[in-house]
PDB file of C-alpha atoms and ligand atoms in Angstrom:
ATOM      1  CA  MET A  30     -55.646  -8.973 -50.776  1.00 90.00           C
ATOM      2  CA  LEU A  31     -57.516  -7.513 -47.791  1.00 95.00           C
ATOM      3  CA  THR A  32     -59.288  -4.214 -48.550  1.00 97.00           C
ATOM      4  CA  MET A  33     -61.162  -1.579 -46.533  1.00 98.00           C
ATOM      5  CA  ASP A  34     -64.433  -3.029 -47.850  1.00 98.00           C
ATOM      6  CA  ASP A  35     -63.572  -6.381 -46.243  1.00 98.00           C
ATOM      7  CA  VAL A  36     -62.968  -4.797 -42.825  1.00 98.00           C
ATOM      8  CA  LEU A  37     -65.233  -1.745 -42.581  1.00 98.00           C
ATOM      9  CA  LEU A  38     -68.801  -3.015 -42.887  1.00 98.00           C
ATOM     10  CA  PRO A  39     -71.998  -0.967 -43.101  1.00 98.00           C
ATOM     11  CA  PRO A  40     -74.027  -1.123 -39.888  1.00 97.00           C
ATOM     12  CA  PRO A  41     -77.179  -3.255 -40.010  1.00 97.00           C
ATOM     13  CA  GLY A  42     -80.350  -1.586 -41.234  1.00 95.00           C
ATOM     14  CA  ILE A  43     -83.538  -1.269 -39.183  1.00 93.00           C
ATOM     15  CA  GLY A  44     -84.782  -4.731 -38.200  1.00 94.00           C
ATOM     16  CA  GLU A  45     -81.631  -6.414 -39.517  1.00 97.00           C
ATOM     17  CA  VAL A  46     -79.635  -8.713 -37.219  1.00 98.00           C
ATOM     18  CA  ILE A  47     -75.926  -9.419 -37.681  1.00 98.00           C
ATOM     19  CA  ASP A  48     -75.112 -12.911 -38.927  1.00 98.00           C
ATOM     20  CA  PHE A  49     -71.647 -13.700 -37.540  1.00 98.00           C
ATOM     21  CA  ARG A  50     -71.480 -17.016 -39.369  1.00 98.00           C
ATOM     22  CA  ALA A  51     -71.870 -15.199 -42.673  1.00 97.00           C
ATOM     23  CA  MET A  52     -69.445 -12.506 -41.514  1.00 98.00           C
ATOM     24  CA  PHE A  53     -66.581 -14.900 -40.717  1.00 98.00           C
ATOM     25  CA  GLY A  54     -67.576 -17.968 -42.741  1.00 97.00           C
ATOM     26  CA  ASP A  55     -67.702 -20.313 -39.742  1.00 98.00           C
ATOM     27  CA  ASN A  56     -68.922 -20.698 -36.155  1.00 97.00           C
ATOM     28  CA  ARG A  57     -65.883 -19.214 -34.414  1.00 98.00           C
ATOM     29  CA  PRO A  58     -66.169 -17.501 -31.013  1.00 97.00           C
ATOM     30  CA  ILE A  59     -66.966 -13.811 -31.267  1.00 98.00           C
ATOM     31  CA  GLU A  60     -65.580 -10.992 -29.162  1.00 96.00           C
ATOM     32  CA  MET A  61     -66.705  -7.389 -29.470  1.00 98.00           C
ATOM     33  CA  GLU A  62     -65.115  -4.107 -28.532  1.00 97.00           C
ATOM     34  CA  ILE A  63     -67.271  -1.069 -27.975  1.00 98.00           C
ATOM     35  CA  GLY A  64     -65.657   2.292 -28.626  1.00 98.00           C
ATOM     36  CA  ALA A  65     -62.725   0.680 -30.407  1.00 98.00           C
ATOM     37  CA  GLY A  66     -61.033   4.027 -31.021  1.00 97.00           C
ATOM     38  CA  LYS A  67     -57.895   3.716 -33.146  1.00 97.00           C
ATOM     39  CA  GLY A  68     -58.075  -0.072 -32.899  1.00 96.00           C
ATOM     40  CA  GLY A  69     -54.857  -0.746 -30.981  1.00 94.00           C
ATOM     41  CA  PHE A  70     -56.446  -3.270 -28.641  1.00 93.00           C
ATOM     42  CA  LEU A  71     -58.367  -5.052 -31.411  1.00 95.00           C
ATOM     43  CA  LEU A  72     -55.339  -5.247 -33.671  1.00 94.00           C
ATOM     44  CA  ASN A  73     -53.155  -6.929 -31.088  1.00 92.00           C
ATOM     45  CA  ARG A  74     -55.770  -9.183 -29.527  1.00 92.00           C
ATOM     46  CA  ALA A  75     -56.963 -10.359 -32.946  1.00 94.00           C
ATOM     47  CA  ARG A  76     -53.398 -11.200 -33.927  1.00 93.00           C
ATOM     48  CA  ALA A  77     -52.964 -13.146 -30.667  1.00 89.00           C
ATOM     49  CA  LEU A  78     -56.258 -15.058 -31.188  1.00 91.00           C
ATOM     50  CA  PRO A  79     -56.494 -15.735 -34.936  1.00 95.00           C
ATOM     51  CA  ASP A  80     -59.346 -18.271 -34.547  1.00 96.00           C
ATOM     52  CA  THR A  81     -61.634 -15.759 -32.814  1.00 96.00           C
ATOM     53  CA  GLY A  82     -63.752 -13.255 -34.750  1.00 98.00           C
ATOM     54  CA  PHE A  83     -63.724  -9.640 -33.562  1.00 98.00           C
ATOM     55  CA  LEU A  84     -66.272  -6.929 -34.177  1.00 98.00           C
ATOM     56  CA  GLY A  85     -65.315  -3.386 -33.204  1.00 98.00           C
ATOM     57  CA  ILE A  86     -67.935  -0.667 -32.928  1.00 98.00           C
ATOM     58  CA  GLU A  87     -66.830   2.942 -33.125  1.00 98.00           C
ATOM     59  CA  TRP A  88     -69.032   5.997 -33.460  1.00 98.00           C
ATOM     60  CA  ALA A  89     -66.478   8.501 -34.783  1.00 98.00           C
ATOM     61  CA  ASN A  90     -66.237   8.059 -38.543  1.00 98.00           C
ATOM     62  CA  LYS A  91     -62.642   9.208 -39.027  1.00 98.00           C
ATOM     63  CA  ILE A  92     -61.330   7.130 -36.122  1.00 98.00           C
ATOM     64  CA  CYS A  93     -63.281   4.096 -37.284  1.00 98.00           C
ATOM     65  CA  ARG A  94     -61.750   4.389 -40.764  1.00 98.00           C
ATOM     66  CA  TYR A  95     -58.307   4.818 -39.213  1.00 98.00           C
ATOM     67  CA  ALA A  96     -58.763   1.590 -37.209  1.00 98.00           C
ATOM     68  CA  ALA A  97     -60.020  -0.296 -40.270  1.00 98.00           C
ATOM     69  CA  ASP A  98     -57.066   0.921 -42.312  1.00 98.00           C
ATOM     70  CA  ARG A  99     -54.714  -0.429 -39.636  1.00 98.00           C
ATOM     71  CA  MET A 100     -56.284  -3.902 -39.945  1.00 98.00           C
ATOM     72  CA  VAL A 101     -55.816  -3.725 -43.722  1.00 98.00           C
ATOM     73  CA  ARG A 102     -52.181  -2.629 -43.422  1.00 98.00           C
ATOM     74  CA  TRP A 103     -51.427  -5.430 -40.937  1.00 97.00           C
ATOM     75  CA  GLY A 104     -53.385  -7.998 -42.975  1.00 98.00           C
ATOM     76  CA  VAL A 105     -55.591  -8.889 -39.974  1.00 98.00           C
ATOM     77  CA  THR A 106     -58.437 -10.955 -41.427  1.00 98.00           C
ATOM     78  CA  ASN A 107     -60.421 -11.721 -38.235  1.00 98.00           C
ATOM     79  CA  VAL A 108     -61.551  -8.167 -37.409  1.00 98.00           C
ATOM     80  CA  ARG A 109     -64.572  -6.303 -38.721  1.00 98.00           C
ATOM     81  CA  LEU A 110     -65.434  -2.720 -37.835  1.00 98.00           C
ATOM     82  CA  MET A 111     -68.698  -0.833 -37.985  1.00 98.00           C
ATOM     83  CA  ARG A 112     -69.349   2.841 -37.548  1.00 98.00           C
ATOM     84  CA  ALA A 113     -72.425   2.726 -35.341  1.00 98.00           C
ATOM     85  CA  ASP A 114     -73.885   3.708 -31.996  1.00 97.00           C
ATOM     86  CA  ALA A 115     -73.009   0.734 -29.823  1.00 97.00           C
ATOM     87  CA  GLY A 116     -75.963   1.231 -27.488  1.00 97.00           C
ATOM     88  CA  HIS A 117     -78.409   0.911 -30.363  1.00 97.00           C
ATOM     89  CA  LEU A 118     -76.531  -1.894 -32.069  1.00 98.00           C
ATOM     90  CA  VAL A 119     -76.297  -4.051 -28.936  1.00 98.00           C
ATOM     91  CA  ALA A 120     -79.994  -3.533 -28.161  1.00 97.00           C
ATOM     92  CA  HIS A 121     -81.385  -4.105 -31.657  1.00 97.00           C
ATOM     93  CA  SER A 122     -78.959  -5.702 -34.117  1.00 98.00           C
ATOM     94  CA  LEU A 123     -77.344  -8.700 -32.442  1.00 98.00           C
ATOM     95  CA  PRO A 124     -78.654 -12.232 -32.044  1.00 98.00           C
ATOM     96  CA  ALA A 125     -79.081 -13.558 -28.500  1.00 98.00           C
ATOM     97  CA  GLU A 126     -76.114 -15.372 -26.952  1.00 98.00           C
ATOM     98  CA  CYS A 127     -73.520 -14.716 -29.641  1.00 97.00           C
ATOM     99  CA  VAL A 128     -70.640 -12.913 -27.889  1.00 97.00           C
ATOM    100  CA  THR A 129     -68.018 -14.547 -25.657  1.00 96.00           C
ATOM    101  CA  ILE A 130     -66.374 -11.356 -24.387  1.00 95.00           C
ATOM    102  CA  LEU A 131     -67.540  -7.769 -24.623  1.00 97.00           C
ATOM    103  CA  HIS A 132     -64.638  -5.376 -24.171  1.00 95.00           C
ATOM    104  CA  ILE A 133     -65.395  -1.808 -23.089  1.00 97.00           C
ATOM    105  CA  TYR A 134     -62.266   0.210 -22.402  1.00 96.00           C
ATOM    106  CA  HIS A 135     -62.335   3.853 -21.396  1.00 97.00           C
ATOM    107  CA  PRO A 136     -65.915   4.623 -22.416  1.00 98.00           C
ATOM    108  CA  ASP A 137     -66.503   8.377 -22.653  1.00 97.00           C
ATOM    109  CA  PRO A 138     -66.994   9.493 -19.005  1.00 95.00           C
ATOM    110  CA  TRP A 139     -69.197  12.549 -19.661  1.00 93.00           C
ATOM    111  CA  PRO A 140     -67.910  14.129 -16.415  1.00 89.00           C
ATOM    112  CA  LYS A 141     -70.517  16.905 -16.072  1.00 91.00           C
ATOM    113  CA  LYS A 142     -73.492  15.812 -13.988  1.00 89.00           C
ATOM    114  CA  ARG A 143     -76.030  17.067 -16.525  1.00 92.00           C
ATOM    115  CA  HIS A 144     -74.354  14.833 -19.144  1.00 93.00           C
ATOM    116  CA  HIS A 145     -74.361  11.627 -17.086  1.00 91.00           C
ATOM    117  CA  LYS A 146     -77.419  10.396 -18.964  1.00 91.00           C
ATOM    118  CA  ARG A 147     -75.209  10.183 -22.078  1.00 94.00           C
ATOM    119  CA  ARG A 148     -72.977   7.579 -20.461  1.00 96.00           C
ATOM    120  CA  LEU A 149     -73.089   4.242 -22.241  1.00 97.00           C
ATOM    121  CA  ILE A 150     -73.176   2.014 -19.192  1.00 97.00           C
ATOM    122  CA  GLN A 151     -76.718   2.287 -17.846  1.00 96.00           C
ATOM    123  CA  PRO A 152     -79.062  -0.488 -16.671  1.00 97.00           C
ATOM    124  CA  GLY A 153     -80.802  -0.812 -20.081  1.00 97.00           C
ATOM    125  CA  PHE A 154     -77.521  -1.168 -21.917  1.00 98.00           C
ATOM    126  CA  ILE A 155     -76.168  -3.757 -19.473  1.00 98.00           C
ATOM    127  CA  ALA A 156     -79.393  -5.801 -19.724  1.00 98.00           C
ATOM    128  CA  ALA A 157     -79.096  -5.786 -23.540  1.00 98.00           C
ATOM    129  CA  ALA A 158     -75.398  -6.662 -23.313  1.00 98.00           C
ATOM    130  CA  VAL A 159     -76.143  -9.657 -21.084  1.00 98.00           C
ATOM    131  CA  ASN A 160     -78.756 -10.860 -23.592  1.00 98.00           C
ATOM    132  CA  VAL A 161     -76.098 -11.067 -26.324  1.00 98.00           C
ATOM    133  CA  LEU A 162     -73.502 -12.838 -24.153  1.00 98.00           C
ATOM    134  CA  VAL A 163     -73.222 -16.604 -24.342  1.00 97.00           C
ATOM    135  CA  PRO A 164     -73.762 -18.315 -20.943  1.00 97.00           C
ATOM    136  CA  GLY A 165     -70.423 -17.963 -19.157  1.00 95.00           C
ATOM    137  CA  GLY A 166     -69.567 -15.005 -21.418  1.00 95.00           C
ATOM    138  CA  ARG A 167     -67.924 -11.959 -19.920  1.00 95.00           C
ATOM    139  CA  ILE A 168     -67.882  -8.194 -19.999  1.00 96.00           C
ATOM    140  CA  ALA A 169     -64.551  -6.516 -19.308  1.00 95.00           C
ATOM    141  CA  ILE A 170     -64.678  -2.840 -18.441  1.00 96.00           C
ATOM    142  CA  GLN A 171     -61.890  -0.394 -17.747  1.00 95.00           C
ATOM    143  CA  THR A 172     -61.953   3.315 -17.030  1.00 96.00           C
ATOM    144  CA  ASP A 173     -59.715   5.990 -15.561  1.00 95.00           C
ATOM    145  CA  HIS A 174     -62.741   7.862 -14.182  1.00 96.00           C
ATOM    146  CA  ALA A 175     -63.468   7.050 -10.506  1.00 96.00           C
ATOM    147  CA  ASP A 176     -67.000   8.483 -10.501  1.00 96.00           C
ATOM    148  CA  TYR A 177     -68.035   6.643 -13.664  1.00 97.00           C
ATOM    149  CA  PHE A 178     -66.477   3.463 -12.270  1.00 98.00           C
ATOM    150  CA  GLU A 179     -68.670   3.750  -9.193  1.00 97.00           C
ATOM    151  CA  GLN A 180     -71.737   4.064 -11.431  1.00 97.00           C
ATOM    152  CA  ILE A 181     -70.584   1.070 -13.485  1.00 98.00           C
ATOM    153  CA  ARG A 182     -70.201  -1.047 -10.339  1.00 97.00           C
ATOM    154  CA  GLN A 183     -73.714  -0.134  -9.216  1.00 97.00           C
ATOM    155  CA  VAL A 184     -75.275  -0.821 -12.607  1.00 97.00           C
ATOM    156  CA  VAL A 185     -73.531  -4.168 -12.903  1.00 97.00           C
ATOM    157  CA  ALA A 186     -74.478  -5.131  -9.332  1.00 97.00           C
ATOM    158  CA  GLY A 187     -78.124  -4.482 -10.248  1.00 97.00           C
ATOM    159  CA  GLU A 188     -78.081  -7.081 -13.041  1.00 98.00           C
ATOM    160  CA  PRO A 189     -78.889 -10.449 -11.427  1.00 97.00           C
ATOM    161  CA  ARG A 190     -77.525 -12.528 -14.329  1.00 98.00           C
ATOM    162  CA  LEU A 191     -73.968 -11.240 -13.765  1.00 98.00           C
ATOM    163  CA  ILE A 192     -71.356 -12.295 -11.249  1.00 96.00           C
ATOM    164  CA  GLU A 193     -68.090 -10.489 -10.719  1.00 95.00           C
ATOM    165  CA  VAL A 194     -64.917 -12.371 -11.669  1.00 94.00           C
ATOM    166  CA  PRO A 195     -61.322 -11.253 -11.268  1.00 89.00           C
ATOM    167  CA  PHE A 196     -60.159  -9.144 -14.198  1.00 88.00           C
ATOM    168  CA  ASP A 197     -56.702 -10.579 -14.371  1.00 78.00           C
ATOM    169  CA  VAL A 198     -56.888 -14.347 -14.069  1.00 69.00           C
ATOM    170  CA  PRO A 199     -56.502 -16.523 -17.165  1.00 68.00           C
ATOM    171  CA  GLU A 200     -59.680 -18.487 -16.334  1.00 66.00           C
ATOM    172  CA  ALA A 201     -61.681 -15.301 -16.703  1.00 67.00           C
ATOM    173  CA  GLY A 202     -60.450 -15.182 -20.293  1.00 68.00           C
ATOM    174  CA  VAL A 203     -59.990 -11.453 -20.155  1.00 70.00           C
ATOM    175  CA  GLN A 204     -56.278 -11.111 -19.583  1.00 68.00           C
ATOM    176  CA  GLU A 205     -55.233 -13.844 -22.000  1.00 65.00           C
ATOM    177  CA  GLY A 206     -53.583 -12.156 -24.954  1.00 60.00           C
ATOM    178  CA  ARG A 207     -54.630  -8.839 -23.479  1.00 67.00           C
ATOM    179  CA  VAL A 208     -52.882  -5.763 -24.694  1.00 72.00           C
ATOM    180  CA  SER A 209     -53.201  -2.170 -23.701  1.00 82.00           C
ATOM    181  CA  THR A 210     -55.592   0.197 -25.402  1.00 89.00           C
ATOM    182  CA  ASN A 211     -54.430   3.543 -26.781  1.00 89.00           C
ATOM    183  CA  TYR A 212     -56.043   5.465 -23.910  1.00 93.00           C
ATOM    184  CA  GLU A 213     -54.684   3.054 -21.325  1.00 90.00           C
ATOM    185  CA  ILE A 214     -51.119   3.660 -22.540  1.00 89.00           C
ATOM    186  CA  LYS A 215     -51.662   7.426 -22.494  1.00 91.00           C
ATOM    187  CA  TYR A 216     -53.230   7.470 -19.017  1.00 91.00           C
ATOM    188  CA  LEU A 217     -50.665   5.143 -17.467  1.00 88.00           C
ATOM    189  CA  ARG A 218     -47.928   7.441 -18.773  1.00 89.00           C
ATOM    190  CA  GLU A 219     -49.702  10.337 -17.054  1.00 93.00           C
ATOM    191  CA  GLY A 220     -49.734   8.309 -13.819  1.00 92.00           C
ATOM    192  CA  ARG A 221     -53.536   8.098 -13.665  1.00 92.00           C
ATOM    193  CA  GLU A 222     -55.223   5.296 -11.798  1.00 93.00           C
ATOM    194  CA  ILE A 223     -57.031   2.703 -13.922  1.00 93.00           C
ATOM    195  CA  TYR A 224     -60.136   0.884 -12.624  1.00 95.00           C
ATOM    196  CA  GLN A 225     -61.040  -2.540 -13.995  1.00 94.00           C
ATOM    197  CA  LEU A 226     -64.050  -4.790 -13.634  1.00 95.00           C
ATOM    198  CA  ALA A 227     -64.875  -8.147 -15.193  1.00 95.00           C
ATOM    199  CA  VAL A 228     -68.235  -9.863 -14.897  1.00 96.00           C
ATOM    200  CA  MET A 229     -69.541 -13.193 -16.133  1.00 96.00           C
ATOM    201  CA  LYS A 230     -73.027 -14.173 -17.275  1.00 97.00           C
ATOM    202  CA  GLN A 231     -74.168 -17.024 -15.060  1.00 94.00           C
ATOM    203  CA  PRO A 232     -73.639 -20.242 -17.021  1.00 89.00           C
TER     204      PRO A 232
HETATM  205  C1  LIG B 329     -62.075   7.545 -24.703  1.00 74.60           C
HETATM  206  S1  LIG B 329     -62.137   6.716 -26.232  1.00 74.60           S
HETATM  207  C2  LIG B 329     -61.423   5.121 -25.861  1.00 74.60           C
HETATM  208  C3  LIG B 329     -60.940   4.390 -27.095  1.00 74.60           C
HETATM  209  C4  LIG B 329     -60.332   3.001 -26.831  1.00 74.60           C
HETATM  210  N1  LIG B 329     -61.297   2.095 -26.255  1.00 74.60           N
HETATM  211  C5  LIG B 329     -59.125   3.109 -25.959  1.00 74.60           C
HETATM  212  O1  LIG B 329     -59.181   2.683 -24.795  1.00 74.60           O
HETATM  213  O2  LIG B 329     -58.094   3.590 -26.440  1.00 74.60           O
HETATM  214  C6  LIG B 329     -63.880   6.340 -26.369  1.00 74.60           C
HETATM  215  C7  LIG B 329     -64.267   5.947 -27.770  1.00 74.60           C
HETATM  216  O3  LIG B 329     -65.609   5.469 -27.754  1.00 74.60           O
HETATM  217  C8  LIG B 329     -66.293   5.991 -28.881  1.00 74.60           C
HETATM  218  N2  LIG B 329     -67.733   5.982 -28.543  1.00 74.60           N
HETATM  219  C9  LIG B 329     -68.335   6.764 -27.622  1.00 74.60           C
HETATM  220  N3  LIG B 329     -69.653   6.484 -27.551  1.00 74.60           N
HETATM  221  C10 LIG B 329     -69.867   5.490 -28.455  1.00 74.60           C
HETATM  222  C11 LIG B 329     -71.026   4.780 -28.872  1.00 74.60           C
HETATM  223  N4  LIG B 329     -72.231   5.020 -28.327  1.00 74.60           N
HETATM  224  N5  LIG B 329     -70.892   3.830 -29.823  1.00 74.60           N
HETATM  225  C12 LIG B 329     -69.685   3.577 -30.371  1.00 74.60           C
HETATM  226  N6  LIG B 329     -68.554   4.224 -30.026  1.00 74.60           N
HETATM  227  C13 LIG B 329     -68.641   5.172 -29.082  1.00 74.60           C
HETATM  228  C14 LIG B 329     -65.693   7.363 -29.077  1.00 74.60           C
HETATM  229  O4  LIG B 329     -65.891   7.850 -30.403  1.00 74.60           O
HETATM  230  C15 LIG B 329     -64.223   7.116 -28.748  1.00 74.60           C
HETATM  231  O5  LIG B 329     -63.482   6.749 -29.891  1.00 74.60           O
END
């Protein structure tokens, strides 16, 4: 029977690199979600794509445990969660070219100008993220925050290895089996606009 220890894994130590083959027992494609929150997106996408391995990174301990507990209750065997800082983990603890899709939905917008430096999506993070994507791999980003979206567009445009692809076509592999995230549901109910961007690493 699936337990919390199967799903909620300790983050890698200093100098350690995640071995996805050991994690899932085979060479399946790997998708990651950064800031997985309560795990609604991961739960549903992982159930729709049982042959893909999913790693969710979430900084908030309680929320991360909540998401892991959901996977256990639903018996979802192809998701692993780690409580870690995604910026650090992507830069230091992943092998090159291992991720097919990196999902980033509603990253914390840090709306005050003096806090903008805390935003996840900065040039250094995007460069590290592209390093871990397989050729042809994609990053899907969604936010309800117009100002942060503008910054995201600029950062992404400054990374020469990325080309923009439509967010919602099946060939982009982003919409297939896509389900809403918890924040997306909440914001759509409030009538907020949602901004989406998908980019592909040049094959
Ligand atoms: C606004 S919520 C969105 C949650 C989910 N993606 C959704 O759309 O429902 C942002 C989440 O990202 C997490 N987070 C923020 N910075 C992070 C970081 N550096 N590493 C991992 N998780 C982070 C927060 O704890 C929070 O749960």
